[in-house]
């Protein structure tokens, strides 16, 4: 009973955070050290580690026996697992120094502490634990994922680079689904620049923001590193909250003057054909890049003017200063900078994975295979390469499907033979890019110096050509534009773009079901056509009602003469007033534009809404109708204000002007509410090649 009471006290002290009392119970009653005090099967040591009580946890570790450290909770996690997951390097060092065999304990998912550090992106902890874990079979979990799979899946690319440097044998490793780390990376389009949509202002920020060179992190002396990091954290609390902004500004100023007084500006900005000194990469002006995406290369002797580098850096410096002074959202700048840094790391990981992969060599390669797990059974990882090829996409096919231009280009540059890869449905990169609406990948393949005859004439198992697949409509909305009508318009544009990209009669006319591409388009787009027609009719019906009201008011005002007519001459009495001319003209303009808008909206309502009408006819009518409606509303407001001036006394006109401004607010709100639709219509009509929506999916 006394022991049970002490365990109850231990639970109470742990829940209330009275850690000194917990330490006293652990020191006085060794039996309490083994007690699992929660429903999750956790000891007080587990809880102390999980809530970040580093000093207490280290003290508890030092006083318990080694067998206490191997106690697991219901998930199979020891205290070392939890410390690795939260990145507590001190606790990891303290526990590992007691018993290195704790590094080999697996939880219910077959994960050792090293693996959890990779799952949660704890780089310092992983680098330390990796020095203690020398056996290769311990870096996998039950489903065959390695620590490199986990790091890339969690988008911890700095960590992934460290893993690649330490364990290159993991580059070609496959899990039980037959996926390598490159497969996982190819299924994440949002971590690459080509699949990250940015507005005009964000694109300008992206180009102007400077990201420091990416540096690898090494931990030689763990104790020295822990002391240094702890000291840095304590000192950071002494400074005001905005000190980082000041430091960043001073660093930016330092870079600016370095460029100003540099004597090798011309050499730095010389762009060579071999790419050794190329610095024109959009991802990072300080990093190497290639311009082969657009099929262009600079000659070796071509260079920019001597002051080109200075001008670019000066422009970036001025832009950063203006952004800070004007206070244009430091959080927004930081967000764009984080995106750029993530893109740079993703590109680095991609380059390393593609560079060292052996997937396209002549001999069979299924990737590094695991040995045994803690239960003594083999991991269920497929060893039959034929089975993998029948059921899995290769990295280049996944990249083409997801729209990752960088990976497609890199693989084709390193392994041109990858262009021949086919999936289980006999689809190559062209068919997958067309089917999944990836214009950037398709344009890349069009501009590549490859055999287009065989590549673009490829047929799938059902005899569908690229044009047949471009005509198919799936359930999801692939295009980055709202509304069924505009989605339908871009579907037609995509179909016509693919059709016009090759000579006439280049694609096969009929598939295995004896259907033409046009037959497939009409059949599969019936629902989208109905949805677009319904949306257009609803929008036109609402706008035509407003246009009719404006026309009624405009007709009344245009037929009314302020002040009346002169009985002798029949001319308006107030015709010499400046406001009279403005009143007459604005009333007439409001009447004309409202009737014009009404005609456009009625023409949409009476349209048959066939597939071909969505290409240009219906969106153009809607755009012109909205333009006329906005113009008529603005003109009606002007005519009202002009006519009201005649009624007011001269002494009250100064008071009326603020009321006129207040009257503009509802109209302005309506205009801004419809502005997004208006801009979408202009964008949909003007843009030749539609833009893919970048929501990642993998079927």
C-alpha positions as a printed Julia matrix, in Angstrom:
699×3 Matrix{Float64}:
   0.0     0.0     0.0
   2.84    2.38    0.8
   4.41    1.72   -2.6
   1.1     2.3    -4.37
   0.64    5.57   -2.52
   4.11    6.71   -3.57
   3.28    5.81   -7.18
   0.06    7.84   -6.91
   2.09   10.73   -5.55
   4.54   10.29   -8.41
   1.69   10.58  -10.9
   0.31   13.68   -9.17
   3.72   15.38   -8.97
   4.38   14.58  -12.64
   1.04   15.99  -13.79
   1.48   19.16  -11.73
   5.07   19.67  -12.81
   6.62   19.27   -9.38
   9.77   17.73  -10.77
  11.9    18.12   -7.64
   9.46   15.87   -5.79
   9.61   13.4    -8.69
  13.38   13.29   -8.39
  13.11   12.65   -4.65
  10.73    9.71   -5.16
  12.99    8.26   -7.88
  15.97    8.54   -5.53
  14.22    7.16   -2.47
  12.15    4.36   -4.01
  13.85    2.43   -6.84
  10.67    0.37   -7.42
   8.84    3.56   -8.48
  11.27    3.98  -11.36
   9.63    1.05  -13.16
   6.07    2.26  -12.59
   4.02    3.06  -15.71
   1.84    5.86  -14.4
  -0.28    6.69  -17.49
  -2.66    4.75  -19.71
  -0.09    5.09  -22.49
   2.32    3.02  -20.42
   4.75    5.86  -19.78
   7.02    6.24  -16.79
   7.86    9.57  -15.17
  11.05    9.57  -17.21
   9.07    9.31  -20.44
   6.92   12.29  -19.41
   9.87   14.41  -18.26
  11.53   13.92  -21.64
   8.35   14.57  -23.64
   7.54   17.88  -21.87
  11.07   19.21  -22.4
  12.38   19.0   -18.82
  15.94   18.4   -20.0
  17.77   18.96  -16.72
  15.33   16.78  -14.77
  15.43   14.06  -17.41
  19.23   13.97  -17.41
  19.21   13.75  -13.61
  16.7    10.89  -13.7
  18.72    9.05  -16.35
  21.85    9.26  -14.24
  20.22    7.75  -11.15
  18.24    4.84  -12.69
  19.51    1.38  -13.63
  20.13    0.53  -17.28
  17.14   -1.82  -17.5
  14.85    1.11  -16.58
  15.96    2.94  -19.73
  14.68    0.06  -21.9
  11.08    0.33  -20.62
   8.68    1.06  -23.5
   5.22    2.61  -23.64
   2.22    1.23  -25.55
   3.73    2.47  -28.84
   6.96    0.67  -28.1
   8.92    3.87  -27.52
  11.66    4.15  -24.93
  12.72    7.44  -23.38
  15.45    7.59  -26.03
  12.82    7.35  -28.77
  10.97   10.33  -27.31
  14.15   12.36  -26.84
  15.12   11.72  -30.46
  11.64   12.66  -31.69
  11.66   16.05  -29.92
  15.34   16.66  -30.7
  16.64   16.79  -27.12
  20.33   16.23  -27.82
  21.43   16.34  -24.15
  19.01   13.62  -23.12
  19.99   11.5   -26.13
  23.65   11.79  -25.21
  22.95   11.0   -21.57
  20.91    7.86  -22.36
  23.18    6.62  -25.15
  26.23    6.95  -22.94
  24.61    4.53  -20.47
  23.85    1.74  -22.94
  24.43    1.76  -26.71
  22.13   -1.24  -27.13
  19.23    1.15  -26.53
  19.94    2.47  -30.04
  18.75   -0.86  -31.5
  15.36   -1.06  -29.78
  12.49   -0.78  -32.25
   9.01    0.5   -31.51
   5.78   -0.99  -32.85
   6.47    0.46  -36.32
   9.97   -0.96  -36.37
  11.58    2.45  -35.79
  14.74    2.96  -33.79
  15.44    6.35  -32.14
  17.56    7.37  -35.12
  14.56    6.87  -37.41
  12.28    9.03  -35.26
  14.83   11.84  -35.43
  14.56   11.63  -39.22
  10.74   11.49  -39.16
  10.5    14.71  -37.13
  13.4    16.5   -38.83
  15.73   16.76  -35.83
  18.97   17.24  -37.69
  21.43   17.69  -34.81
  20.02   14.68  -33.0
  20.18   12.5   -36.1
  23.76   13.49  -36.87
  24.78   12.52  -33.35
  22.83    9.25  -33.22
  24.1     8.31  -36.67
  27.65    8.25  -35.32
  26.51    5.64  -32.79
  24.51    3.51  -35.22
  26.85    1.73  -37.61
  24.64   -1.18  -38.72
  22.79   -0.51  -41.96
  19.79   -2.73  -41.19
  18.71   -0.41  -38.37
  17.82    2.53  -40.61
  14.57    0.99  -41.89
  11.16    0.53  -40.36
   8.59   -2.21  -40.92
   7.29   -0.9   -44.28
  10.82   -0.71  -45.67
  11.17    3.08  -45.49
  14.68    4.28  -44.73
  15.66    7.41  -42.84
  16.18    9.07  -46.24
  12.57    8.25  -47.23
  11.37    9.75  -43.95
  13.42   12.94  -44.26
  12.22   13.62  -47.82
   8.61   12.74  -46.99
   8.72   15.29  -44.16
  10.37   17.87  -46.48
  13.44   18.13  -44.26
  15.84   18.58  -47.17
  18.77   19.9   -45.17
  18.54   16.73  -43.11
  18.19   14.64  -46.28
  21.43   16.1   -47.62
  23.22   15.14  -44.42
  21.85   11.59  -44.69
  22.97   11.35  -48.32
  26.47   12.44  -47.37
  26.63    9.95  -44.5
  24.86    6.99  -46.11
  25.02    7.01  -49.9
  23.86    3.41  -50.03
  20.36    4.62  -49.16
  19.96    6.56  -52.42
  18.67    3.52  -54.34
  16.91    1.85  -51.42
  13.28    0.88  -51.93
  10.45    0.29  -49.5
   7.85   -2.46  -49.7
   5.86   -0.41  -52.24
   8.87   -0.24  -54.53
   9.43    3.48  -53.95
  12.92    4.96  -53.74
  13.73    8.36  -52.17
  13.66    9.86  -55.68
  10.11    8.51  -56.11
   9.09   10.26  -52.9
  10.7    13.53  -53.95
   9.05   13.39  -57.39
   5.64   13.13  -55.72
   6.13   16.5   -53.96
   5.66   19.22  -56.58
   5.05   21.94  -53.99
   8.74   21.93  -52.95
   9.92   23.04  -56.41
   9.72   26.48  -57.99
   7.98   25.26  -61.15
   4.95   24.11  -59.12
   4.75   27.01  -56.68
   2.29   29.68  -57.85
   3.34   33.24  -56.98
   1.64   36.53  -57.68
   3.39   39.39  -59.49
   4.54   41.05  -56.28
   5.61   37.73  -54.73
   7.61   36.88  -57.87
   9.42   40.19  -57.56
  10.13   39.46  -53.9
  11.33   35.97  -54.82
  13.88   37.33  -57.29
  15.09   40.12  -55.02
  15.46   38.24  -51.75
  18.96   36.88  -51.18
  19.34   33.5   -49.53
  22.67   32.57  -47.98
  24.7    29.69  -49.34
  23.49   26.37  -48.04
  25.93   24.89  -45.55
  26.16   21.38  -44.23
  26.24   20.94  -40.48
  28.68   18.67  -38.69
  28.87   17.83  -35.0
  32.29   16.65  -33.93
  32.16   17.4   -30.2
  28.62   16.9   -28.91
  29.24   18.39  -25.46
  30.85   21.52  -26.91
  28.01   21.88  -29.39
  25.37   21.55  -26.65
  27.07   24.2   -24.51
  27.4    26.55  -27.46
  23.76   26.17  -28.5
  22.5    26.6   -24.92
  24.56   29.76  -24.51
  23.25   31.14  -27.8
  19.65   30.51  -26.79
  20.13   32.24  -23.42
  21.84   35.25  -25.0
  19.09   35.64  -27.61
  16.59   36.42  -24.84
  18.6    39.48  -23.82
  17.95   41.3   -27.1
  14.72   43.05  -28.12
  12.28   41.21  -30.36
  13.21   43.19  -33.47
  16.96   42.69  -33.19
  16.89   40.06  -35.94
  15.59   42.64  -38.4
  18.46   44.97  -37.52
  21.02   42.19  -37.86
  19.57   41.12  -41.22
  19.72   44.7   -42.43
  23.38   45.01  -41.42
  24.2    41.72  -43.16
  22.44   42.99  -46.27
  24.46   46.21  -46.07
  27.67   44.18  -45.76
  26.84   42.16  -48.88
  26.09   45.35  -50.76
  29.46   46.91  -49.99
  31.23   43.66  -50.77
  29.78   43.81  -54.24
  30.5    47.53  -54.5
  34.22   47.16  -53.84
  34.66   43.85  -55.59
  37.27   43.75  -58.34
  35.97   40.61  -59.97
  32.44   41.68  -60.81
  32.86   40.98  -64.49
  34.34   37.55  -63.85
  31.62   36.67  -61.35
  28.84   37.5   -63.74
  30.34   35.9   -66.82
  28.04   33.16  -68.01
  29.86   30.25  -69.54
  28.48   27.46  -71.6
  29.71   24.73  -69.3
  27.83   26.38  -66.42
  30.84   26.58  -64.08
  30.43   30.29  -63.33
  26.74   30.61  -64.06
  24.94   32.59  -61.41
  21.75   33.48  -63.19
  19.64   30.87  -61.45
  16.29   32.14  -60.31
  16.39   29.82  -57.31
  19.42   31.63  -55.93
  21.53   34.28  -57.64
  24.53   32.96  -55.71
  24.15   29.38  -56.9
  24.9    27.61  -60.15
  22.12   27.07  -62.62
  21.34   25.98  -66.1
  19.29   27.69  -68.77
  18.6    24.55  -70.73
  14.98   24.53  -69.59
  14.19   26.91  -72.39
  16.61   25.31  -74.79
  19.04   28.22  -74.78
  22.71   28.37  -73.92
  25.05   31.31  -73.85
  28.27   31.25  -75.8
  31.46   31.02  -73.81
  32.65   34.47  -74.8
  29.35   36.18  -74.04
  29.31   38.26  -70.9
  27.35   41.08  -69.37
  28.68   44.61  -69.01
  31.28   45.06  -66.24
  28.85   46.83  -63.95
  26.01   44.38  -64.44
  26.6    42.53  -61.18
  26.74   45.75  -59.22
  23.49   47.0   -60.78
  21.65   43.8   -59.94
  22.89   43.7   -56.36
  22.19   47.41  -55.91
  18.65   46.94  -57.18
  18.09   44.05  -54.77
  19.54   46.06  -51.91
  17.29   49.05  -52.62
  14.25   46.78  -52.92
  14.96   45.14  -49.57
  15.45   48.54  -47.91
  12.18   49.84  -49.35
  10.33   46.74  -48.21
  11.65   47.17  -44.67
  11.01   50.94  -44.57
   7.52   50.66  -46.04
   6.71   47.79  -43.69
   5.31   45.57  -46.43
   4.74   42.58  -44.2
   7.94   41.17  -42.75
   6.02   37.91  -42.29
   5.34   37.88  -46.04
   8.98   38.48  -46.87
  10.01   35.75  -44.47
   7.47   33.36  -46.01
   8.82   33.96  -49.52
  12.37   33.57  -48.27
  11.5    30.26  -46.63
   9.95   29.05  -49.89
  13.04   30.01  -51.83
  15.29   28.27  -49.34
  13.15   25.14  -49.49
  13.31   25.17  -53.29
  17.09   25.44  -53.15
  17.41   22.52  -50.74
  14.98   20.41  -52.78
  17.04   21.05  -55.9
  20.21   20.05  -54.07
  18.68   16.81  -52.89
  17.33   16.13  -56.37
  20.75   16.68  -57.95
  22.41   14.28  -55.5
  19.76   11.59  -55.9
  19.83   11.71  -59.7
  23.6    11.95  -59.84
  24.24    8.85  -57.73
  21.29    6.66  -58.72
  22.03    3.38  -60.48
  18.48    2.81  -61.72
  19.34    3.15  -65.41
  22.49    1.03  -65.47
  22.58   -2.17  -67.51
  22.39   -4.61  -64.59
  19.33   -5.19  -62.44
  19.12   -3.02  -59.37
  16.35   -3.28  -56.8
  18.0    -1.03  -54.27
  19.73   -1.84  -51.02
  17.77   -4.52  -49.19
  17.33   -4.77  -45.43
  18.38   -7.75  -43.36
  16.25   -8.61  -40.32
  14.15   -6.73  -37.8
  14.03   -7.18  -34.05
  11.57  -10.07  -34.38
  14.03  -11.93  -36.58
  11.8   -11.74  -39.67
  12.69  -10.22  -43.01
  11.16   -6.92  -44.0
   8.51   -7.29  -46.68
  10.4    -5.45  -49.4
   9.89   -6.61  -53.0
  12.95   -8.16  -54.55
  11.44   -8.87  -57.96
  12.33   -6.01  -60.29
   9.81   -7.16  -62.91
   7.03   -6.9   -60.35
   8.1    -3.34  -59.5
   8.2    -2.33  -63.15
   4.7    -3.67  -63.73
   3.09   -1.88  -60.8
   5.18    1.24  -60.14
   5.98    4.41  -61.97
   9.61    5.4   -62.4
  10.7     8.75  -60.89
  10.56   10.55  -64.24
   7.02    9.31  -64.85
   5.89   10.46  -61.4
   7.56   13.83  -61.99
   5.83   14.18  -65.36
   2.51   13.27  -63.76
   2.96   15.73  -60.89
   4.42   18.52  -63.03
   7.91   18.66  -61.48
   9.83   20.14  -64.39
  13.14   20.21  -62.53
  13.22   16.45  -61.98
  12.12   15.62  -65.52
  14.81   17.87  -66.96
  17.54   16.64  -64.62
  16.84   12.96  -65.27
  16.77   13.49  -69.03
  20.07   15.39  -68.88
  21.75   12.63  -66.86
  19.98    9.62  -68.38
  18.48   10.32  -71.85
  17.35    6.69  -71.96
  14.76    7.54  -69.29
  12.61    9.04  -72.05
  11.65    5.46  -72.94
  10.14    4.68  -69.52
   6.58    3.35  -69.63
   4.05    2.65  -66.92
   1.8    -0.39  -66.64
  -0.69    1.22  -69.06
   2.04    1.77  -71.69
   2.08    5.54  -71.09
   5.3     7.52  -71.42
   6.2    10.97  -70.08
   4.31   12.75  -72.85
   1.07   10.87  -72.32
   1.23   11.32  -68.54
   1.99   15.04  -68.85
  -0.93   15.51  -71.25
  -3.35   13.36  -69.27
  -2.61   15.18  -66.01
  -2.62   18.67  -67.58
   1.02   19.6   -67.02
   1.78   22.35  -69.58
   5.27   23.11  -68.24
   6.42   19.5   -68.61
   4.84   19.27  -72.06
   6.57   22.47  -73.18
   9.87   21.13  -71.85
   9.48   17.95  -73.9
   8.52   19.97  -76.98
  11.69   22.04  -76.71
  13.95   19.07  -75.94
  16.18   17.73  -78.67
  14.62   14.27  -78.66
  13.01   11.91  -81.14
   9.52   13.4   -81.24
   8.29   10.9   -83.8
   8.35    7.94  -81.43
   7.81    9.91  -78.22
   4.73   11.89  -79.24
   3.18    9.08  -81.29
   3.07    6.76  -78.27
  -0.24    4.95  -77.68
  -1.41    3.49  -74.38
  -3.01    0.07  -73.85
  -6.36    1.38  -75.07
  -4.91    2.9   -78.21
  -5.2     6.48  -76.94
  -2.79    9.06  -78.31
  -1.76   12.25  -76.56
  -4.67   14.04  -78.24
  -7.16   11.44  -76.97
  -5.86   11.92  -73.42
  -6.01   15.71  -73.79
  -9.69   15.3   -74.68
 -10.5    13.28  -71.56
 -12.07   15.02  -68.57
 -11.53   13.75  -65.03
 -13.48   14.44  -61.86
 -11.03   16.9   -60.31
 -10.6    20.46  -61.62
  -7.0    20.69  -62.88
  -6.84   24.34  -63.9
  -5.92   27.27  -61.68
  -9.13   29.19  -62.33
 -12.56   29.07  -60.66
 -15.93   28.32  -62.24
 -17.14   25.55  -64.51
 -17.32   27.83  -67.56
 -13.7    28.97  -67.27
 -12.57   25.41  -66.51
 -14.34   24.36  -69.7
 -12.66   27.15  -71.64
  -9.2    26.06  -70.49
 -10.02   22.42  -71.26
 -10.7    23.5   -74.84
  -7.5    25.57  -74.9
  -5.47   22.61  -73.62
  -6.99   20.33  -76.26
  -6.24   22.83  -79.03
  -2.72   23.47  -77.69
  -1.82   19.77  -77.77
  -3.4    19.41  -81.21
  -1.52   22.39  -82.64
   1.81   21.37  -81.08
   2.3    18.69  -83.71
   1.71   18.64  -87.5
  -1.78   17.76  -88.8
  -2.64   14.04  -88.76
   0.36   13.4   -86.49
  -1.74   11.75  -83.79
  -3.69    8.55  -84.35
  -7.27    9.31  -85.35
  -9.06    6.4   -83.63
  -8.33    4.53  -80.4
  -9.07    0.87  -79.65
 -12.77    1.72  -79.07
 -12.88    3.42  -82.47
 -13.39    6.84  -80.89
 -11.87   10.06  -82.15
 -10.43   12.65  -79.8
 -13.41   14.91  -80.47
 -15.85   12.11  -79.6
 -14.06   11.63  -76.27
 -14.08   15.37  -75.58
 -17.82   15.72  -76.16
 -18.65   12.6   -74.14
 -16.44   13.29  -71.11
 -17.16   17.02  -70.88
 -20.95   16.82  -70.75
 -21.14   17.33  -66.99
 -18.59   20.15  -67.0
 -20.47   21.8   -69.87
 -23.74   21.62  -67.92
 -22.04   23.02  -64.82
 -20.53   25.87  -66.85
 -23.86   26.64  -68.51
 -25.61   26.71  -65.15
 -23.01   29.07  -63.7
 -23.13   31.38  -66.74
 -26.93   31.53  -66.73
 -27.05   32.26  -63.01
 -24.42   35.01  -63.31
 -26.03   36.52  -66.4
 -29.49   36.42  -64.83
 -28.33   38.36  -61.77
 -26.31   40.88  -63.77
 -29.1    41.42  -66.32
 -31.45   42.38  -63.49
 -28.99   45.02  -62.27
 -28.43   46.24  -65.84
 -32.21   46.59  -66.36
 -32.53   48.67  -63.18
 -29.65   50.92  -64.22
 -31.16   51.3   -67.7
 -34.53   52.34  -66.22
 -32.93   54.98  -63.99
 -30.61   56.14  -66.78
 -33.51   56.52  -69.22
 -35.43   58.64  -66.7
 -32.46   60.9   -65.93
 -31.49   61.27  -69.59
 -35.03   62.45  -70.43
 -35.12   64.93  -67.55
 -33.74   68.46  -67.93
 -32.55   70.0   -64.64
 -34.03   73.47  -64.12
 -36.51   73.06  -66.98
 -36.63   74.73  -70.4
 -36.76   78.39  -71.33
 -40.36   79.13  -72.43
 -39.23   81.52  -75.14
 -36.25   79.75  -76.69
 -36.94   76.13  -75.66
 -33.34   75.72  -74.49
 -32.32   74.44  -71.04
 -32.08   77.19  -68.52
 -28.92   75.78  -66.89
 -27.12   74.85  -70.1
 -24.24   77.22  -69.33
 -23.48   75.48  -66.01
 -20.44   73.08  -66.12
 -22.34   70.48  -64.1
 -25.14   70.45  -66.69
 -22.88   69.12  -69.46
 -21.46   66.47  -67.13
 -24.98   65.48  -66.12
 -26.18   65.09  -69.72
 -23.14   63.15  -70.9
 -23.03   60.8   -67.89
 -26.76   60.07  -68.17
 -26.39   59.2   -71.84
 -23.32   57.05  -71.19
 -25.13   55.21  -68.37
 -28.09   54.53  -70.65
 -25.94   53.27  -73.53
 -23.71   51.02  -71.41
 -26.6    49.59  -69.38
 -28.48   48.64  -72.56
 -25.27   47.18  -74.01
 -24.72   45.11  -70.85
 -28.32   43.94  -70.95
 -27.93   42.79  -74.55
 -24.76   40.81  -73.76
 -26.31   39.09  -70.75
 -29.47   38.23  -72.68
 -27.35   36.78  -75.48
 -25.68   34.48  -72.94
 -29.06   33.42  -71.53
 -30.36   32.55  -75.0
 -27.15   30.77  -76.08
 -27.18   27.01  -76.76
 -24.0    26.62  -74.63
 -22.34   24.05  -76.85
 -18.75   22.94  -76.19
 -17.29   25.21  -78.86
 -19.09   28.25  -77.42
 -17.02   28.05  -74.24
 -13.77   28.54  -76.16
 -14.17   32.28  -76.71
 -17.75   33.34  -77.45
 -19.4    33.0   -74.02
 -16.45   34.21  -71.87
 -15.98   37.23  -74.15
 -19.67   38.13  -73.92
 -19.54   37.85  -70.14
 -16.42   40.03  -69.99
 -17.94   42.73  -72.23
 -21.2    42.55  -70.29
 -19.47   43.08  -66.95
 -17.37   45.91  -68.38
 -20.49   47.66  -69.68
 -22.3    47.1   -66.38
 -19.48   48.63  -64.33
 -19.26   51.61  -66.69
 -23.04   52.19  -66.53
 -23.1    52.07  -62.72
 -20.22   54.55  -62.48
 -21.87   56.88  -65.04
 -25.21   56.73  -63.23
 -23.49   57.7   -59.97
 -21.81   60.68  -61.65
 -25.08   61.85  -63.19
 -26.8    61.63  -59.81
 -24.13   63.73  -58.12
 -24.2    66.32  -60.94
 -27.99   66.57  -60.84
 -28.0    66.88  -57.08
 -25.73   69.91  -57.21
 -28.5    71.96  -58.82
 -30.86   71.25  -55.93
 -28.47   72.2   -53.12
 -27.83   75.71  -51.99
 -24.27   76.97  -52.54
 -23.69   77.05  -48.77
 -24.5    73.34  -48.43
 -22.46   72.02  -51.33
 -19.34   71.69  -49.19
 -21.27   69.39  -46.84
 -22.62   67.32  -49.74
 -19.21   66.36  -51.12
 -18.37   63.97  -48.24
 -21.81   62.43  -48.71
 -21.02   61.83  -52.37
 -17.8    60.09  -51.36
 -19.7    57.95  -48.85
 -22.16   57.06  -51.59
 -19.28   55.68  -53.65
 -18.43   53.06  -51.02
 -21.21   50.56  -51.9
 -20.42   50.86  -55.59
 -16.71   50.47  -54.91
 -17.36   47.43  -52.74
 -19.43   45.82  -55.48
 -16.73   46.55  -58.03
 -14.0    45.02  -55.87
 -16.21   42.01  -55.13
 -16.5    41.34  -58.85
 -12.9    42.29  -59.62
 -11.56   38.77  -59.1
 -14.07   37.36  -61.58
 -13.28   40.17  -63.99
  -9.53   39.53  -63.8
 -10.07   35.76  -64.14
 -12.05   36.35  -67.32
  -9.31   38.56  -68.79
  -6.64   36.03  -67.79
  -8.61   33.1   -69.23
  -9.16   34.88  -72.54
  -5.65   36.29  -72.97
  -3.57   33.31  -71.78
  -2.75   30.95  -74.61
  -1.59   27.98  -72.54
  -3.62   27.31  -69.36
  -1.89   27.08  -65.98
  -2.12   23.91  -63.93
  -3.53   23.97  -60.42
  -0.69   22.88  -58.14
  -2.61   20.72  -55.7
  -0.54   17.58  -55.4
  -2.22   14.28  -56.1
  -0.92   10.8   -56.74
  -3.24    8.1   -57.92
